[in-house]
Short mmCIF file of C-alpha atoms in Angstrom, two decimals:
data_model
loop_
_atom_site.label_atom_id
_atom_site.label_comp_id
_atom_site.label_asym_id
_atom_site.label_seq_id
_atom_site.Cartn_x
_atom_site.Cartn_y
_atom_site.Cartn_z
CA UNK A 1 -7.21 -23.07 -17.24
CA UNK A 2 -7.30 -19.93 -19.31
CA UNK A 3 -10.71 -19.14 -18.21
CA UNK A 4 -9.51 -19.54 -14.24
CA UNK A 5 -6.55 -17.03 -15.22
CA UNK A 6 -9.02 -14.49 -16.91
CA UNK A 7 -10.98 -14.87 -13.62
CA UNK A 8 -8.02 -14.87 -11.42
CA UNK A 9 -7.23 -11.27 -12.91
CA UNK A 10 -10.36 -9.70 -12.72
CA UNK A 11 -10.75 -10.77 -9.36
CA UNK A 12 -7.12 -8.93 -8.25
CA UNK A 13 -8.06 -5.99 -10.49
CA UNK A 14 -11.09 -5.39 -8.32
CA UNK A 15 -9.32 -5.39 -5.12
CA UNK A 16 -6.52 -3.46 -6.36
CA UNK A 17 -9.59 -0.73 -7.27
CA UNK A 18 -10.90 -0.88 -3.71
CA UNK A 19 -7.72 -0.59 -2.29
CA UNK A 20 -6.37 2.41 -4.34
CA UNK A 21 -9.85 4.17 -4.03
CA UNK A 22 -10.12 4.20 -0.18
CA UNK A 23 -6.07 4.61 0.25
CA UNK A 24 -4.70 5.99 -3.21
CA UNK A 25 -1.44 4.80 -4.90
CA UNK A 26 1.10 5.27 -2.17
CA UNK A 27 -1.30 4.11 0.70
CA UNK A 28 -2.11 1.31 -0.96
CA UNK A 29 0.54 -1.81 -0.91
CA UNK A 30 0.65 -5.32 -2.71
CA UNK A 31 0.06 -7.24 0.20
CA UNK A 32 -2.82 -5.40 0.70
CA UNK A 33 -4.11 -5.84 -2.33
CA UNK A 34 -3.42 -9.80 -2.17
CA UNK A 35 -5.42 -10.39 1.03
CA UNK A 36 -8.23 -8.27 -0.36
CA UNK A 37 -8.16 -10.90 -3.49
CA UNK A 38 -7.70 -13.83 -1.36
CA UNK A 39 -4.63 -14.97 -3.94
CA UNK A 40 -0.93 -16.25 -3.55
CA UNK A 41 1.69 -14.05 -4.03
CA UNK A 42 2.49 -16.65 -7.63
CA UNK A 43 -1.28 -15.41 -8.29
CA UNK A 44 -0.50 -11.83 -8.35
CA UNK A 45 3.29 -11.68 -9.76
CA UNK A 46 1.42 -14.02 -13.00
CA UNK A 47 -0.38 -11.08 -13.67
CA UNK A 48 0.56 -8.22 -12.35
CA UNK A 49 4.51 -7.18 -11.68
CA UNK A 50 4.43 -4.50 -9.71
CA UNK A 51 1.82 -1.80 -7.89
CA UNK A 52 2.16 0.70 -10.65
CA UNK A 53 1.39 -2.36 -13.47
CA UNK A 54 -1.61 -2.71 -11.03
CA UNK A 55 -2.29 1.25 -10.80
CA UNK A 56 -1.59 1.26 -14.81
CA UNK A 57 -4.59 -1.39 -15.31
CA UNK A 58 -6.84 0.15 -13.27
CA UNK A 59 -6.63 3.29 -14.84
CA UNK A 60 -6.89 1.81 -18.48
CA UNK A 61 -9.83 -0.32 -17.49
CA UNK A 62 -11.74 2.18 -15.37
CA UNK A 63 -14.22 1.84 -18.31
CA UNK A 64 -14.71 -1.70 -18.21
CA UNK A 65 -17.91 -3.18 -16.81
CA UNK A 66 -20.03 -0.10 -16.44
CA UNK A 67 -23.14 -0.69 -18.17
CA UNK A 68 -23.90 2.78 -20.06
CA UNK A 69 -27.41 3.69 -20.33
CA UNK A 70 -29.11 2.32 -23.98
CA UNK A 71 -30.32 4.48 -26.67
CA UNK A 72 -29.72 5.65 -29.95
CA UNK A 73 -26.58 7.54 -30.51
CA UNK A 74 -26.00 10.76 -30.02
CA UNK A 75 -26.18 14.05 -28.03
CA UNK A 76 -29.22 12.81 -25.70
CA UNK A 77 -27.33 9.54 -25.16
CA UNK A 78 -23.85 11.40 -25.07
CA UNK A 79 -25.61 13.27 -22.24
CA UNK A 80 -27.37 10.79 -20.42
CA UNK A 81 -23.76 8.84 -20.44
CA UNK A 82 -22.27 11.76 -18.57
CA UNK A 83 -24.86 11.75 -15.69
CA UNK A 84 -24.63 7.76 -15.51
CA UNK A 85 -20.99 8.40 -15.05
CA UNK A 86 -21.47 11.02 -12.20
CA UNK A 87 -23.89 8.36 -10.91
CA UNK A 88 -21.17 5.56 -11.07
CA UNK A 89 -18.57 7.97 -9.52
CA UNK A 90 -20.59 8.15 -6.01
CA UNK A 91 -20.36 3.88 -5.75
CA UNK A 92 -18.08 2.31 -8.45
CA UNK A 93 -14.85 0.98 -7.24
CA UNK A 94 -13.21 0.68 -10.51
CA UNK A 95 -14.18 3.72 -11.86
CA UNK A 96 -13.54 5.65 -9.08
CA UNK A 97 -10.25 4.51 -7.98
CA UNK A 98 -9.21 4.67 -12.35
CA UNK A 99 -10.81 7.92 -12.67
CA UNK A 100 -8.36 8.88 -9.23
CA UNK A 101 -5.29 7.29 -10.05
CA UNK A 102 -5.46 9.48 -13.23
CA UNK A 103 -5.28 12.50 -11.88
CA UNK A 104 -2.77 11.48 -9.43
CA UNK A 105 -0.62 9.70 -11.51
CA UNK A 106 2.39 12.25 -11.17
CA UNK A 107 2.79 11.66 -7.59
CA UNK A 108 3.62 8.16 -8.24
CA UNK A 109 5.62 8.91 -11.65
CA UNK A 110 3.48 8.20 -14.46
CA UNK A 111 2.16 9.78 -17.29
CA UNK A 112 0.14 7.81 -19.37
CA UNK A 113 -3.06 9.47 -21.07
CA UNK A 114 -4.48 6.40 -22.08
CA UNK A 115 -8.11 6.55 -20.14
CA UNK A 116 -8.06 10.05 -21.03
CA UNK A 117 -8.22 9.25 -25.01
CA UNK A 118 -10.65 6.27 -24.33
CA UNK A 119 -12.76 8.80 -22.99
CA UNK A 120 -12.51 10.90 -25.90
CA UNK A 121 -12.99 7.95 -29.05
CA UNK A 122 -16.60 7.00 -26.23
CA UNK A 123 -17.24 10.59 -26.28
CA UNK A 124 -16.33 10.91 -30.31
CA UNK A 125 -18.26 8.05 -31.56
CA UNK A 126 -21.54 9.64 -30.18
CA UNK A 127 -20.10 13.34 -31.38
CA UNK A 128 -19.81 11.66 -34.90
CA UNK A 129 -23.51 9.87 -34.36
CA UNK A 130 -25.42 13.49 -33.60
CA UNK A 131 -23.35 14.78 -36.51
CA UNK A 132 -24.88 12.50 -38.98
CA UNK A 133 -28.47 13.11 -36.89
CA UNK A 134 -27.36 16.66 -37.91
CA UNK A 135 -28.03 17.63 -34.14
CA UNK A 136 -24.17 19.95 -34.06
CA UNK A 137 -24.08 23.26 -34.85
CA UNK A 138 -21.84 23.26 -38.49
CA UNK A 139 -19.19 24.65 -36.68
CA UNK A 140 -18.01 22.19 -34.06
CA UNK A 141 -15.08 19.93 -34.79
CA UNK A 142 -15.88 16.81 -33.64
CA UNK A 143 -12.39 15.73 -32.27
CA UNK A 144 -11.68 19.00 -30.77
CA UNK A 145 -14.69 19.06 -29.18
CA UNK A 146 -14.47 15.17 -27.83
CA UNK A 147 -11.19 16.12 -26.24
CA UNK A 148 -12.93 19.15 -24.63
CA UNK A 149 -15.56 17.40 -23.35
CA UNK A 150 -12.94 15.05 -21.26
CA UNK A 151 -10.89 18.23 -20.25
CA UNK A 152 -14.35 19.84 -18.77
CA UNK A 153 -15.50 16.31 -17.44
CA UNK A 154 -12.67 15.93 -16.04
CA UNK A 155 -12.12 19.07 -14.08
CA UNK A 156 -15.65 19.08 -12.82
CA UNK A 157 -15.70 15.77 -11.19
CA UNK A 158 -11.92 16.49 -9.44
CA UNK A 159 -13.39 19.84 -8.37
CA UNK A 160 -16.48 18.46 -6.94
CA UNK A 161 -14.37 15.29 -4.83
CA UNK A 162 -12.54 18.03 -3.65
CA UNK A 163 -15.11 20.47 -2.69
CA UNK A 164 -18.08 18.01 -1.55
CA UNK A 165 -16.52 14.46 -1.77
CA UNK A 166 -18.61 14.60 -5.42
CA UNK A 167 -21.78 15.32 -3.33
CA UNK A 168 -22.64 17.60 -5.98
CA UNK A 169 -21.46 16.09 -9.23
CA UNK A 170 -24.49 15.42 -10.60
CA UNK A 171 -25.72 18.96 -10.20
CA UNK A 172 -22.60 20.10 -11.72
CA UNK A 173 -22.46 18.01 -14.64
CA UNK A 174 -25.79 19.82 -15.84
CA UNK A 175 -24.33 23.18 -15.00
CA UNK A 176 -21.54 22.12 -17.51
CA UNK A 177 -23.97 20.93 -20.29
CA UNK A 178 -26.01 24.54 -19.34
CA UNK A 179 -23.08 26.37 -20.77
CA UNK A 180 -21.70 24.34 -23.59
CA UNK A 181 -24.41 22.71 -25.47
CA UNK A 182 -25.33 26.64 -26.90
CA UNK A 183 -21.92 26.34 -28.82
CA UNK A 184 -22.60 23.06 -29.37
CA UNK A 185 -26.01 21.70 -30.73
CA UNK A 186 -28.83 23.32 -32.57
CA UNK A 187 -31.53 25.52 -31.06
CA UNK A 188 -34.49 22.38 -31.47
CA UNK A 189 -32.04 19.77 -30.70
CA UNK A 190 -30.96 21.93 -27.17
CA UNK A 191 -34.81 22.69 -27.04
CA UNK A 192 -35.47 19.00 -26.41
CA UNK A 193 -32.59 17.95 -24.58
CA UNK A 194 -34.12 20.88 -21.97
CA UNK A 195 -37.22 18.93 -22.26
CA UNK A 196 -35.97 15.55 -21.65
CA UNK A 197 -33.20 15.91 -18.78
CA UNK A 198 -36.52 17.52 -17.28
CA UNK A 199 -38.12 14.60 -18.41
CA UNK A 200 -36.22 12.17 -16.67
CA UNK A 201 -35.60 14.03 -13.27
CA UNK A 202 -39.16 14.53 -12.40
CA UNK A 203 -39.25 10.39 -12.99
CA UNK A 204 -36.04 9.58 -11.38
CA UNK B 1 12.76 41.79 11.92
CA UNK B 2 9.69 41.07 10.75
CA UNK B 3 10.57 42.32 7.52
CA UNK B 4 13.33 40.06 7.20
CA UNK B 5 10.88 36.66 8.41
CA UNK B 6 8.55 37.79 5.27
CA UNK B 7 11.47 37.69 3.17
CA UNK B 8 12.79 34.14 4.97
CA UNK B 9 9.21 32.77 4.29
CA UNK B 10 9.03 33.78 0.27
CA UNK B 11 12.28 32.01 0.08
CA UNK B 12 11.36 29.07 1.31
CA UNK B 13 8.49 28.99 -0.84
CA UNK B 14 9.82 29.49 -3.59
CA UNK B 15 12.35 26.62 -3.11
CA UNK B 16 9.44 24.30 -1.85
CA UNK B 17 7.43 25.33 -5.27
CA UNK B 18 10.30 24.38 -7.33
CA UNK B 19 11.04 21.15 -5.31
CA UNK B 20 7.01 20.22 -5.35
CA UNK B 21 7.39 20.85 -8.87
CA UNK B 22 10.23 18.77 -9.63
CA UNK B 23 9.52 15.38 -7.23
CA UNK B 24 5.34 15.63 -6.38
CA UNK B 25 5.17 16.27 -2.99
CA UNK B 26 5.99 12.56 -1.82
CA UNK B 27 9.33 13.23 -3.48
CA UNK B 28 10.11 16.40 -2.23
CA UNK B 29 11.49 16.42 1.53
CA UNK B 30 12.01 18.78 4.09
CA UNK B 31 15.40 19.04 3.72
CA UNK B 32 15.87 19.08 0.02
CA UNK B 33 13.34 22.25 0.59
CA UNK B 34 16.08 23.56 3.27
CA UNK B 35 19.05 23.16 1.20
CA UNK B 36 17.37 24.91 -1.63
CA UNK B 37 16.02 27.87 0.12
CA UNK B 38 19.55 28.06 2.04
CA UNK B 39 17.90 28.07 5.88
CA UNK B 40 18.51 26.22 8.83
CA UNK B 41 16.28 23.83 10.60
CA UNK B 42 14.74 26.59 12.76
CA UNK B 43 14.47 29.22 10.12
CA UNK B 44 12.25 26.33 8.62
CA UNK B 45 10.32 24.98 11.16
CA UNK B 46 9.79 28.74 12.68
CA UNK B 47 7.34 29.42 9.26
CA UNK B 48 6.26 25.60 8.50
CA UNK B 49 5.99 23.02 10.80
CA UNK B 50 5.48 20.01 8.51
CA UNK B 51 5.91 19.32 4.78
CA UNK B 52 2.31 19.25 4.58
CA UNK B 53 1.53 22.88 6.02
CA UNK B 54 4.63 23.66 2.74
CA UNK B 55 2.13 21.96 0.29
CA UNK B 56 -0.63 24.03 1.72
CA UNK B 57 1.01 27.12 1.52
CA UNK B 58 1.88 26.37 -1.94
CA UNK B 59 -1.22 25.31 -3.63
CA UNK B 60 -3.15 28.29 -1.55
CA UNK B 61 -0.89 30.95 -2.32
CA UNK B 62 -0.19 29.58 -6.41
CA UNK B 63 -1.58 32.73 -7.39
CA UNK B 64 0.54 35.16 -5.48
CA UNK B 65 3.28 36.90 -7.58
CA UNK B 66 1.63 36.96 -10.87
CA UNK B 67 1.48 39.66 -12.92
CA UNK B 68 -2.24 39.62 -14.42
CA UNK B 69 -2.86 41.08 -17.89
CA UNK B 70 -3.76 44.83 -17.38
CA UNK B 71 -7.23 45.96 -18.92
CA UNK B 72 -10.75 47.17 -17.91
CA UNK B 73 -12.44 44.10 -16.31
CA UNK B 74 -15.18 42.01 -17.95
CA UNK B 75 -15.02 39.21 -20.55
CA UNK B 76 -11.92 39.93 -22.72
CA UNK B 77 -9.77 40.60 -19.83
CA UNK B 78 -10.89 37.04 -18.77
CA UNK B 79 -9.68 35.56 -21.58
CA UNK B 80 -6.47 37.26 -21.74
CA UNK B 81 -6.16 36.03 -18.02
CA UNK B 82 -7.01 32.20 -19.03
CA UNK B 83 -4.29 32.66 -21.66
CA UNK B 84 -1.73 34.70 -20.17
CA UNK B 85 -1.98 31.68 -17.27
CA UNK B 86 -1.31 28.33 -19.86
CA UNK B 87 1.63 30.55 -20.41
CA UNK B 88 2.44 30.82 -16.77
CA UNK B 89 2.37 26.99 -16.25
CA UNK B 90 4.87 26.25 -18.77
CA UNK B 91 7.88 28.60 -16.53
CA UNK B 92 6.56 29.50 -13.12
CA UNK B 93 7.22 27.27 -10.50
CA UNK B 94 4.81 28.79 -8.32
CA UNK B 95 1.71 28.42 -10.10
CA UNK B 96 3.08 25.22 -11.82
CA UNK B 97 3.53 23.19 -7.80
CA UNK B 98 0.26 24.75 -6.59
CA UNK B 99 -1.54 23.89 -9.70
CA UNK B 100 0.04 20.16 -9.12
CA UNK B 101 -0.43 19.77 -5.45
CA UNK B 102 -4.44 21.04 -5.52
CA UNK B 103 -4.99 17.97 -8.34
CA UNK B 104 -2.69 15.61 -6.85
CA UNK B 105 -3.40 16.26 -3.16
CA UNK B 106 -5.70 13.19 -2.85
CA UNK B 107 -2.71 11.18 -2.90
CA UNK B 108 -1.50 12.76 0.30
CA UNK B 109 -4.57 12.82 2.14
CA UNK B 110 -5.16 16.36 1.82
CA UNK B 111 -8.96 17.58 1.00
CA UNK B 112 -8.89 21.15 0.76
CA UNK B 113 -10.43 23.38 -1.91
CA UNK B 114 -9.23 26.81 -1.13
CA UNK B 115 -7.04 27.21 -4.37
CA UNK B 116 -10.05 26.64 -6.44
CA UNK B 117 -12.29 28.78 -4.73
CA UNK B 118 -9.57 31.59 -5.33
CA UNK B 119 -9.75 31.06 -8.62
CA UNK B 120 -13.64 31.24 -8.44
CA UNK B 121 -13.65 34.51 -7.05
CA UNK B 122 -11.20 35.76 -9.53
CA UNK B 123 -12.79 34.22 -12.43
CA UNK B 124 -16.49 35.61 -11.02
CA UNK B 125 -15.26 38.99 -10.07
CA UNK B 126 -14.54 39.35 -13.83
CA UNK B 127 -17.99 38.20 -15.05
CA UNK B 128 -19.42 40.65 -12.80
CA UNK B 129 -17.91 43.19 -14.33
CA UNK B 130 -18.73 41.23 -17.90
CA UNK B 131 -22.36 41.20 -16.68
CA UNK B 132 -22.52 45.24 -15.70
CA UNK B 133 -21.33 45.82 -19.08
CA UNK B 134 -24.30 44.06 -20.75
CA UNK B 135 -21.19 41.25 -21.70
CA UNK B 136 -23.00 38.14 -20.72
CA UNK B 137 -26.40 36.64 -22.12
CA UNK B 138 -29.10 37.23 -19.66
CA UNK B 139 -29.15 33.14 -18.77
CA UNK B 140 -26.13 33.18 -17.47
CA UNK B 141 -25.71 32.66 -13.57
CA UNK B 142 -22.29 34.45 -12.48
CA UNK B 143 -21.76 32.13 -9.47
CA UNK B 144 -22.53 28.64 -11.16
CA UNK B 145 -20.35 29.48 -14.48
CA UNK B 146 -17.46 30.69 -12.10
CA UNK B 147 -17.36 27.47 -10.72
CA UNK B 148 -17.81 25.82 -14.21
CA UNK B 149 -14.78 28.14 -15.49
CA UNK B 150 -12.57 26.84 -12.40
CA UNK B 151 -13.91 23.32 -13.53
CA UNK B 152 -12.69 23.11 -17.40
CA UNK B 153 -9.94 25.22 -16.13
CA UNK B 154 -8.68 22.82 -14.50
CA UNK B 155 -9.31 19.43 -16.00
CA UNK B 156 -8.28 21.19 -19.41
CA UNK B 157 -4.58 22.31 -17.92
CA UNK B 158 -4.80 18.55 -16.36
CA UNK B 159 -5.18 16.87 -19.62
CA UNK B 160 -3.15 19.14 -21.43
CA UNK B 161 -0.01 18.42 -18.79
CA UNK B 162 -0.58 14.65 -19.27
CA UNK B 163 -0.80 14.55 -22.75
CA UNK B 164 1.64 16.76 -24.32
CA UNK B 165 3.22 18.34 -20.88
CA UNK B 166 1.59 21.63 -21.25
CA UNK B 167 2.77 22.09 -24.84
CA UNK B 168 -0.59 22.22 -26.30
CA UNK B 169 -2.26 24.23 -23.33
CA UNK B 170 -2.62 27.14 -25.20
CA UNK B 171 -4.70 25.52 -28.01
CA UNK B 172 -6.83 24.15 -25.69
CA UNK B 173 -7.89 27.19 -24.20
CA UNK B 174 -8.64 28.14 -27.04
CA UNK B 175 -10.83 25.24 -28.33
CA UNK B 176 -12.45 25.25 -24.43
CA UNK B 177 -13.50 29.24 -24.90
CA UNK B 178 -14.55 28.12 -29.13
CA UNK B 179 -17.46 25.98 -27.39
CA UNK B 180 -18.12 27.84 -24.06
CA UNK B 181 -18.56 31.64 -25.60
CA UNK B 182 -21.75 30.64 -27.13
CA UNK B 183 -23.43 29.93 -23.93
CA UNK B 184 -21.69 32.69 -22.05
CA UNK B 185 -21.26 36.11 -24.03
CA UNK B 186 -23.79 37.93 -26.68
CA UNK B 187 -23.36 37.65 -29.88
CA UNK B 188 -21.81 41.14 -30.32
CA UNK B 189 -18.99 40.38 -27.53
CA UNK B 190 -18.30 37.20 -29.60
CA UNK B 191 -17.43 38.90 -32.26
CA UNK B 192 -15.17 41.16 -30.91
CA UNK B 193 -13.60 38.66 -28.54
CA UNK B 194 -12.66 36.87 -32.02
CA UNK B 195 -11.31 40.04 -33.46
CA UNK B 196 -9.53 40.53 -30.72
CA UNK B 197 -7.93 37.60 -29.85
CA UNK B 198 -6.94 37.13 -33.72
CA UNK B 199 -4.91 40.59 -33.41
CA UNK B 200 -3.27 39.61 -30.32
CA UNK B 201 -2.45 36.32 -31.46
CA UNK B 202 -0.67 38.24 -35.26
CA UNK B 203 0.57 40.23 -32.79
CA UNK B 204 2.25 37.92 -30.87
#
């Protein structure tokens, strides 16, 4: 029974993302959302009370599901992450209608930073891994800079939906590594991160 | 006459930048716009024919008004300008609905990027001048980190406006220009740009 419920919610929570993707919070409507589920209206009040509960989840769980590229952690992985993501942002539902509704949110009311810091404790743990690799320059602050990696992320995909539907995110995503990693990891470690986003273009 | 229909027109936009600010643009409305600025229905509709060409207006011409740090151009004056703008979200309704509308336009089906690419230009006419003054490392592509700049620009004023409501924007500007200068300006210009901001910032 619980199992059917845990089920039941996914399965609404994945409408809901398709819905608020294509037609955003205020295009988008319950009923909508119901007949895109294929559940009862008892289904969705069980779980979800209103569309902004529904907008609320989606943005929290935007994360949930994606399957991040393996590796050892730290900055190679914290960059490979970052181009999965711009990846995911062309196709994924969940993550694009979460990664929308959170920029959005003020037109419908909210403002809840929650995906924001998820982000940033992802981002942070493999910060604190290359730290301990002792691939950061001794300067960086590994919570500031976690929180400015979001900020920058953040901004660069909006900018690019905006400009080219995120046509270019991927390119743009390496323009924003081009200019930060000098203030942020040490000359061999940027050396072979060169080498290795090089790497794995010329294979993709 | 004509004077007086330019004067008509910055009223009204004022009053809609203050409404968009308030309510998002689904809850501003027409006539909340009209009763602010103090004009009739044809005084209105004579300059904007929909609240949609308002939002336009306001997100495209966010930058008009301001009163940019003076200075010689290049990198410092870019900074100032960065900073001297986290102040000018926390009070000017101008800069504050444009800045709003261009990252929650999505949610009205708007798709336009003009305000950024403003931005851009001002932002790369600056690192021109950086780059004629031997300001920049030689790496550095004026065009691309433009576009970056408008990027973290953005999704740092974003976060910063969700999280704390602007109160930490200045601090982040900070922290965002603590991890970009090293891929940006020479060492020499780093150094100053530290001096410098630490005066301005006792001075203050």
């Amino acid at each position: 029974m619980q199992e059917r419920a845990v089920r039941t919610r996914e399965v609404i929570l994945r409408a809901a993302a398709e819905v608020f993707d294509e037609f955003g919070f205020s295009g988008a409507s319950i009923s909508k959302i119901m007949k895109r589920a294929g559940v009862t209206q008892g289904g969705m009040y069980f779980h979800f009370p209103s569309k902004e509960a529904l907008a609320r989840a989606v943005m929290v769980e935007q994360g949930e599901g994606l399957r991040l590229p393996p590796g050892e952690d730290g900055l190679e992985r914290l960059v490979d992450i970052t181009l999965y993501l711009a990846e995911e942002l062309q196709s994924n539902p969940t993550l694009r209608a979460g990664v929308r509704l959170a920029a959005e949110q003020g037109e419908f009311g909210v403002q809840d930073d929650s995906a924001y810091r998820l982000w940033a404790e992802q981002f942070g743990g493999q910060l604190r891994a290359a730290q301990e690799k002792g691939e950061l320059l001794p300067e960086v602050n590994v919570e500031e800079l976690a929180w400015v990696l979001v900020s920058t992320y953040t901004g660069t995909q909006l900018f690019s939906q905006i400009s080219t539907g995120r046509a270019d995110l991927h390119q743009r995503v390496v323009s924003l590594w081009r200019y930060l990693l000098p203030g942020v990891a040490t000359p061999a470690v940027r050396q072979h991160l060169d080498v290795a986003v090089r790497r794995k273009r010329a294979a993709a």
